[in-house]
Amino acid sequence: MENSSKRDPLNIIIAIAVIVIIILLGYMGSLALKNNLISLPKSNKTSPASTKVTLNPDALYLSFPITNLSSAKITGKSSNSLIVEVNAQTLPNTDSKVLSFKVAITDTTSITQPIPNIPYAFKSPTTNTPPLPPIANQLAITLKDLSIGETVNISLADDLRFTSNRDIQAIAISKQLESNSLSGPITEVSGNTIKVSGFVSSFAPPAMGATPPTAPVNKIYTISLTSDTELSSFDQTGPIKMALSDLKVGSSVIVYSADPITSTSFSAALVTIHPTVAPPPVPPAPGSSSPAPATTTPPAPPQP
């Protein structure tokens, strides 16, 4: 009991000393702040305009970093700019929004178009491989070669989300890769002209938010053959040179143009005739010494 009674005054003295020290430290700190001996970081409410981030008015539709416009449709054109429209990327289960941009073109803007692939068998250059990647297989063109209604891909100088308006600058512009070939049967041969029933596939990906394209529909294409048109076929031994007389109604062909096929009438650079493959012999029926007659399945009627 005596030890406990001796400790109580000591504990009280220690507690009072601690409180006094805390009060003195607080007082000294307030004096230091008052006399600017200690400076605290202050928020810069007047930051320069160059560091200010301004969101694009359509930033909610641009939900990720965008430094290019894919499948942009040209709707207007001047001597140093294009007006394009794109379907903006939107959140799930929301409607897409068509945005229009004015694209500035400078002397440093690269403008190109893909070089169509023609797999000649005998003419030079000879290539039997798919087209090279667009960057490595491009032809330099100028603004004059771009037309209203065409679709292009545009690389931008800045992130589209942080542009204060819809005026943007292009680093590079490339026409989209368009098909320069079609396949199908010959429906008519007349002199140096053939007609083929087929369709042209599109290489271009659908625009952001765009409705998926419908299935292609067969059309009748009128194709002119010139002295520069290569006619060829192939078998197990390799390519074979063909003549105009080898083109028959019903023959299946692949036709290549030197330019993208945008019309139902064009000139052919290459016509490849698919070889006719004879059906394999039918083995004899059980118990019969002679082979069963070959049967063929009639082709399905064309879809309406």
Tab-separated table of C-alpha atoms in Angstrom:
chain	number	residue	atom	x	y	z
A	1	MET	CA	0.000	0.000	0.000
A	2	GLU	CA	2.887	2.360	0.822
A	3	ASN	CA	4.543	1.682	-2.611
A	4	SER	CA	1.263	2.381	-4.399
A	5	SER	CA	0.717	5.625	-2.561
A	6	LYS	CA	4.269	6.725	-3.433
A	7	ARG	CA	3.752	5.966	-7.165
A	8	ASP	CA	0.522	7.985	-7.557
A	9	PRO	CA	2.140	11.455	-7.063
A	10	LEU	CA	4.955	10.442	-9.487
A	11	ASN	CA	2.496	9.366	-12.206
A	12	ILE	CA	0.587	12.607	-11.791
A	13	ILE	CA	3.764	14.641	-12.160
A	14	ILE	CA	4.758	12.715	-15.358
A	15	ALA	CA	1.290	13.199	-16.894
A	16	ILE	CA	1.380	16.938	-16.158
A	17	ALA	CA	4.854	17.202	-17.728
A	18	VAL	CA	3.733	15.458	-20.926
A	19	ILE	CA	0.729	17.779	-21.254
A	20	VAL	CA	2.923	20.833	-20.765
A	21	ILE	CA	5.394	19.623	-23.420
A	22	ILE	CA	2.560	19.043	-25.955
A	23	ILE	CA	1.170	22.546	-25.282
A	24	LEU	CA	4.620	24.111	-25.697
A	25	LEU	CA	5.258	22.265	-28.986
A	26	GLY	CA	1.902	23.382	-30.372
A	27	TYR	CA	2.566	26.973	-29.360
A	28	MET	CA	6.024	26.965	-30.947
A	29	GLY	CA	4.641	25.451	-34.153
A	30	SER	CA	1.996	28.157	-34.460
A	31	LEU	CA	4.651	30.832	-34.004
A	32	ALA	CA	6.814	29.257	-36.705
A	33	LEU	CA	3.941	29.178	-39.201
A	34	LYS	CA	3.026	32.751	-38.368
A	35	ASN	CA	6.566	33.941	-39.023
A	36	ASN	CA	6.887	31.829	-42.262
A	37	LEU	CA	9.574	29.671	-40.711
A	38	ILE	CA	7.709	26.598	-42.045
A	39	SER	CA	5.986	26.585	-45.481
A	40	LEU	CA	3.278	24.096	-46.432
A	41	PRO	CA	2.537	23.186	-50.094
A	42	LYS	CA	-0.308	25.232	-51.515
A	43	SER	CA	-2.613	24.267	-54.347
A	44	ASN	CA	-1.931	26.184	-57.544
A	45	LYS	CA	-5.323	27.544	-58.495
A	46	THR	CA	-3.894	29.628	-61.312
A	47	SER	CA	-2.117	26.916	-63.350
A	48	PRO	CA	-1.133	27.886	-66.888
A	49	ALA	CA	-3.682	27.259	-69.628
A	50	SER	CA	-1.214	24.922	-71.372
A	51	THR	CA	-1.484	22.395	-68.519
A	52	LYS	CA	-5.256	22.538	-68.415
A	53	VAL	CA	-7.013	19.364	-69.627
A	54	THR	CA	-10.041	20.087	-71.789
A	55	LEU	CA	-12.296	17.151	-72.549
A	56	ASN	CA	-13.803	16.638	-75.964
A	57	PRO	CA	-17.566	17.389	-75.831
A	58	ASP	CA	-18.120	13.781	-76.946
A	59	ALA	CA	-15.630	12.287	-74.466
A	60	LEU	CA	-18.283	9.977	-73.048
A	61	TYR	CA	-18.521	8.324	-76.459
A	62	LEU	CA	-14.720	7.990	-76.695
A	63	SER	CA	-14.072	5.547	-73.880
A	64	PHE	CA	-10.405	4.715	-74.564
A	65	PRO	CA	-7.308	6.471	-75.970
A	66	ILE	CA	-8.039	7.301	-79.604
A	67	THR	CA	-5.192	8.378	-81.852
A	68	ASN	CA	-6.763	7.179	-85.081
A	69	LEU	CA	-10.100	7.151	-86.873
A	70	SER	CA	-10.974	3.861	-88.577
A	71	SER	CA	-13.463	3.605	-91.439
A	72	ALA	CA	-13.937	7.369	-91.612
A	73	LYS	CA	-16.196	8.411	-94.495
A	74	ILE	CA	-15.167	11.526	-96.428
A	75	THR	CA	-18.127	13.928	-96.644
A	76	GLY	CA	-16.306	17.150	-97.569
A	77	LYS	CA	-13.003	18.330	-98.985
A	78	SER	CA	-10.953	21.519	-99.371
A	79	SER	CA	-7.425	22.338	-100.491
A	80	ASN	CA	-5.934	21.510	-97.071
A	81	SER	CA	-8.552	19.568	-95.097
A	82	LEU	CA	-11.175	16.834	-95.126
A	83	ILE	CA	-14.543	16.575	-93.412
A	84	VAL	CA	-15.117	12.998	-92.222
A	85	GLU	CA	-17.805	11.125	-90.316
A	86	VAL	CA	-17.341	8.147	-87.995
A	87	ASN	CA	-19.592	6.031	-85.803
A	88	ALA	CA	-18.338	6.700	-82.279
A	89	GLN	CA	-17.536	3.928	-79.832
A	90	THR	CA	-20.280	3.808	-77.219
A	91	LEU	CA	-20.983	1.998	-73.989
A	92	PRO	CA	-22.794	-1.380	-74.183
A	93	ASN	CA	-26.520	-1.250	-74.912
A	94	THR	CA	-26.372	2.368	-76.046
A	95	ASP	CA	-26.988	3.876	-79.457
A	96	SER	CA	-24.008	4.800	-81.596
A	97	LYS	CA	-23.416	8.438	-82.437
A	98	VAL	CA	-22.164	9.778	-85.753
A	99	LEU	CA	-19.422	12.351	-85.163
A	100	SER	CA	-18.092	14.758	-87.770
A	101	PHE	CA	-14.498	16.039	-87.756
A	102	LYS	CA	-12.514	18.551	-89.745
A	103	VAL	CA	-9.122	16.970	-90.482
A	104	ALA	CA	-6.263	19.374	-91.203
A	105	ILE	CA	-3.694	18.152	-93.745
A	106	THR	CA	-0.171	19.595	-93.756
A	107	ASP	CA	2.923	19.135	-95.907
A	108	THR	CA	4.094	16.396	-93.536
A	109	THR	CA	0.863	14.367	-93.686
A	110	SER	CA	1.420	10.994	-95.369
A	111	ILE	CA	-1.366	9.979	-97.796
A	112	THR	CA	-1.286	6.456	-99.251
A	113	GLN	CA	-3.410	3.714	-100.761
A	114	PRO	CA	-2.913	-0.086	-100.740
A	115	ILE	CA	-1.421	-1.639	-103.863
A	116	PRO	CA	-3.832	-4.279	-105.264
A	117	ASN	CA	-2.484	-7.827	-105.421
A	118	ILE	CA	-2.502	-9.581	-108.815
A	119	PRO	CA	-1.019	-13.114	-108.588
A	120	TYR	CA	0.249	-13.392	-112.172
A	121	ALA	CA	1.507	-16.806	-113.215
A	122	PHE	CA	3.571	-15.620	-116.196
A	123	LYS	CA	3.708	-11.839	-116.217
A	124	SER	CA	6.066	-9.857	-113.978
A	125	PRO	CA	5.839	-9.225	-111.089
A	126	THR	CA	4.915	-12.772	-110.136
A	127	THR	CA	3.434	-13.274	-106.690
A	128	ASN	CA	1.253	-16.016	-105.343
A	129	THR	CA	1.114	-14.701	-101.793
A	130	PRO	CA	-1.567	-12.609	-100.098
A	131	PRO	CA	-1.088	-8.821	-100.096
A	132	LEU	CA	1.656	-7.569	-97.814
A	133	PRO	CA	0.729	-5.668	-94.648
A	134	PRO	CA	-0.727	-2.253	-95.568
A	135	ILE	CA	2.259	-0.287	-94.201
A	136	ALA	CA	4.698	-2.215	-96.429
A	137	ASN	CA	2.463	-2.329	-99.497
A	138	GLN	CA	1.340	1.264	-99.951
A	139	LEU	CA	1.438	3.661	-102.871
A	140	ALA	CA	1.974	7.357	-102.136
A	141	ILE	CA	-0.882	9.548	-103.387
A	142	THR	CA	-2.010	13.143	-102.835
A	143	LEU	CA	-5.082	14.864	-101.448
A	144	LYS	CA	-6.410	15.169	-105.002
A	145	ASP	CA	-6.692	11.356	-105.154
A	146	LEU	CA	-9.162	11.279	-102.249
A	147	SER	CA	-12.831	11.595	-103.201
A	148	ILE	CA	-16.017	12.343	-101.295
A	149	GLY	CA	-17.724	9.083	-100.346
A	150	GLU	CA	-14.493	7.114	-99.935
A	151	THR	CA	-13.536	5.485	-96.640
A	152	VAL	CA	-10.131	6.138	-95.085
A	153	ASN	CA	-8.125	5.396	-91.952
A	154	ILE	CA	-6.591	8.432	-90.227
A	155	SER	CA	-3.707	8.579	-87.716
A	156	LEU	CA	-3.964	11.631	-85.452
A	157	ALA	CA	-1.409	13.908	-83.836
A	158	ASP	CA	-3.243	13.960	-80.473
A	159	ASP	CA	-5.554	11.850	-78.333
A	160	LEU	CA	-9.037	12.588	-79.613
A	161	ARG	CA	-10.543	12.600	-76.120
A	162	PHE	CA	-8.661	15.750	-75.124
A	163	THR	CA	-9.330	17.947	-78.144
A	164	SER	CA	-11.507	20.922	-77.231
A	165	ASN	CA	-13.337	20.815	-80.562
A	166	ARG	CA	-13.620	18.666	-83.663
A	167	ASP	CA	-10.716	20.239	-85.531
A	168	ILE	CA	-7.904	17.685	-85.626
A	169	GLN	CA	-4.601	17.235	-87.449
A	170	ALA	CA	-3.694	14.126	-89.438
A	171	ILE	CA	-0.282	12.472	-89.330
A	172	ALA	CA	-1.203	9.855	-91.943
A	173	ILE	CA	-4.208	9.015	-94.114
A	174	SER	CA	-4.660	5.716	-95.931
A	175	LYS	CA	-7.422	4.523	-98.189
A	176	GLN	CA	-8.958	1.294	-96.990
A	177	LEU	CA	-8.000	-1.905	-98.772
A	178	GLU	CA	-10.701	-2.734	-101.310
A	179	SER	CA	-11.062	-5.964	-103.228
A	180	ASN	CA	-9.828	-6.112	-106.802
A	181	SER	CA	-11.047	-9.647	-107.538
A	182	LEU	CA	-14.205	-11.695	-107.890
A	183	SER	CA	-14.963	-15.316	-108.626
A	184	GLY	CA	-17.829	-17.188	-110.171
A	185	PRO	CA	-19.018	-18.978	-113.307
A	186	ILE	CA	-18.949	-17.481	-116.792
A	187	THR	CA	-22.511	-16.825	-117.979
A	188	GLU	CA	-21.711	-15.410	-121.433
A	189	VAL	CA	-18.780	-15.123	-123.855
A	190	SER	CA	-18.949	-12.512	-126.628
A	191	GLY	CA	-15.761	-11.651	-128.505
A	192	ASN	CA	-13.326	-10.074	-126.054
A	193	THR	CA	-15.965	-9.695	-123.364
A	194	ILE	CA	-17.194	-12.169	-120.779
A	195	LYS	CA	-19.916	-11.979	-118.173
A	196	VAL	CA	-19.387	-13.526	-114.747
A	197	SER	CA	-21.909	-14.090	-111.974
A	198	GLY	CA	-20.179	-13.331	-108.680
A	199	PHE	CA	-19.653	-10.816	-105.883
A	200	VAL	CA	-16.856	-8.645	-104.544
A	201	SER	CA	-15.887	-9.153	-100.923
A	202	SER	CA	-14.982	-6.164	-98.749
A	203	PHE	CA	-11.704	-6.195	-96.814
A	204	ALA	CA	-12.660	-3.146	-94.753
A	205	PRO	CA	-13.661	-3.816	-91.132
A	206	PRO	CA	-17.026	-2.376	-90.080
A	207	ALA	CA	-16.838	1.074	-88.534
A	208	MET	CA	-17.076	1.431	-84.761
A	209	GLY	CA	-20.700	1.006	-83.769
A	210	ALA	CA	-21.808	0.361	-87.349
A	211	THR	CA	-24.411	-2.225	-88.272
A	212	PRO	CA	-22.733	-5.461	-89.460
A	213	PRO	CA	-22.825	-5.768	-93.260
A	214	THR	CA	-25.348	-8.061	-94.874
A	215	ALA	CA	-24.328	-11.107	-96.902
A	216	PRO	CA	-23.033	-10.173	-100.376
A	217	VAL	CA	-25.372	-10.644	-103.319
A	218	ASN	CA	-24.276	-12.067	-106.677
A	219	LYS	CA	-24.243	-9.652	-109.605
A	220	ILE	CA	-23.508	-10.016	-113.290
A	221	TYR	CA	-20.188	-8.358	-114.132
A	222	THR	CA	-19.240	-7.401	-117.692
A	223	ILE	CA	-15.488	-7.870	-118.063
A	224	SER	CA	-13.360	-6.687	-120.979
A	225	LEU	CA	-10.293	-8.693	-121.998
A	226	THR	CA	-7.385	-6.795	-123.570
A	227	SER	CA	-4.031	-7.721	-125.052
A	228	ASP	CA	-2.526	-7.161	-121.585
A	229	THR	CA	-4.916	-9.588	-119.854
A	230	GLU	CA	-3.232	-12.788	-118.723
A	231	LEU	CA	-5.298	-15.976	-119.163
A	232	SER	CA	-4.001	-18.887	-117.151
A	233	SER	CA	-4.915	-22.040	-115.292
A	234	PHE	CA	-3.040	-24.629	-113.278
A	235	ASP	CA	-2.797	-28.350	-112.625
A	236	GLN	CA	-0.555	-30.654	-110.608
A	237	THR	CA	2.454	-29.727	-112.739
A	238	GLY	CA	2.073	-25.971	-112.308
A	239	PRO	CA	0.621	-22.966	-114.187
A	240	ILE	CA	-0.703	-23.328	-117.750
A	241	LYS	CA	-1.138	-20.602	-120.356
A	242	MET	CA	-4.696	-20.386	-121.680
A	243	ALA	CA	-6.318	-18.727	-124.693
A	244	LEU	CA	-9.552	-16.834	-125.234
A	245	SER	CA	-11.041	-19.987	-126.789
A	246	ASP	CA	-10.608	-21.762	-123.436
A	247	LEU	CA	-13.197	-19.488	-121.799
A	248	LYS	CA	-16.508	-21.353	-121.889
A	249	VAL	CA	-19.922	-20.686	-120.442
A	250	GLY	CA	-20.043	-22.500	-117.113
A	251	SER	CA	-16.276	-22.324	-116.513
A	252	SER	CA	-15.401	-21.175	-112.992
A	253	VAL	CA	-12.940	-18.277	-112.987
A	254	ILE	CA	-11.237	-15.777	-110.697
A	255	VAL	CA	-10.950	-12.330	-112.269
A	256	TYR	CA	-8.463	-9.705	-111.075
A	257	SER	CA	-8.542	-6.001	-111.892
A	258	ALA	CA	-5.626	-3.568	-111.683
A	259	ASP	CA	-7.833	-1.308	-109.534
A	260	PRO	CA	-10.452	-1.889	-106.831
A	261	ILE	CA	-13.702	-3.155	-108.343
A	262	THR	CA	-16.286	-0.436	-107.821
A	263	SER	CA	-18.431	-1.018	-110.922
A	264	THR	CA	-20.064	-3.967	-112.657
A	265	SER	CA	-18.022	-3.189	-115.795
A	266	PHE	CA	-14.227	-3.224	-115.801
A	267	SER	CA	-11.133	-4.529	-117.613
A	268	ALA	CA	-9.407	-7.686	-116.417
A	269	ALA	CA	-5.699	-7.833	-115.649
A	270	LEU	CA	-5.772	-11.579	-114.942
A	271	VAL	CA	-8.312	-14.352	-115.462
A	272	THR	CA	-7.546	-17.653	-113.775
A	273	ILE	CA	-9.618	-20.606	-114.995
A	274	HIS	CA	-10.315	-23.264	-112.410
A	275	PRO	CA	-9.352	-26.687	-113.776
A	276	THR	CA	-12.177	-29.147	-114.314
A	277	VAL	CA	-11.668	-32.092	-111.981
A	278	ALA	CA	-13.165	-35.408	-113.099
A	279	PRO	CA	-15.112	-37.213	-110.369
A	280	PRO	CA	-13.342	-40.279	-108.949
A	281	PRO	CA	-14.509	-43.661	-110.321
A	282	VAL	CA	-17.293	-45.319	-108.372
A	283	PRO	CA	-16.269	-48.719	-106.960
A	284	PRO	CA	-18.293	-51.717	-108.197
A	285	ALA	CA	-21.365	-52.645	-106.224
A	286	PRO	CA	-21.055	-55.728	-103.992
A	287	GLY	CA	-21.504	-58.948	-106.004
A	288	SER	CA	-21.042	-57.118	-109.317
A	289	SER	CA	-18.050	-57.474	-111.641
A	290	SER	CA	-18.608	-54.129	-113.375
A	291	PRO	CA	-18.389	-50.713	-111.744
A	292	ALA	CA	-21.610	-48.997	-110.934
A	293	PRO	CA	-22.482	-46.086	-113.224
A	294	ALA	CA	-21.166	-42.767	-112.032
A	295	THR	CA	-23.782	-40.494	-110.622
A	296	THR	CA	-23.600	-36.796	-110.089
A	297	THR	CA	-25.703	-34.634	-107.873
A	298	PRO	CA	-27.386	-31.854	-109.830
A	299	PRO	CA	-26.390	-28.379	-108.663
A	300	ALA	CA	-28.713	-26.683	-106.244
A	301	PRO	CA	-31.010	-24.106	-107.824
A	302	PRO	CA	-29.898	-20.496	-107.358
A	303	GLN	CA	-31.285	-18.716	-104.321
A	304	PRO	CA	-33.995	-16.210	-105.132
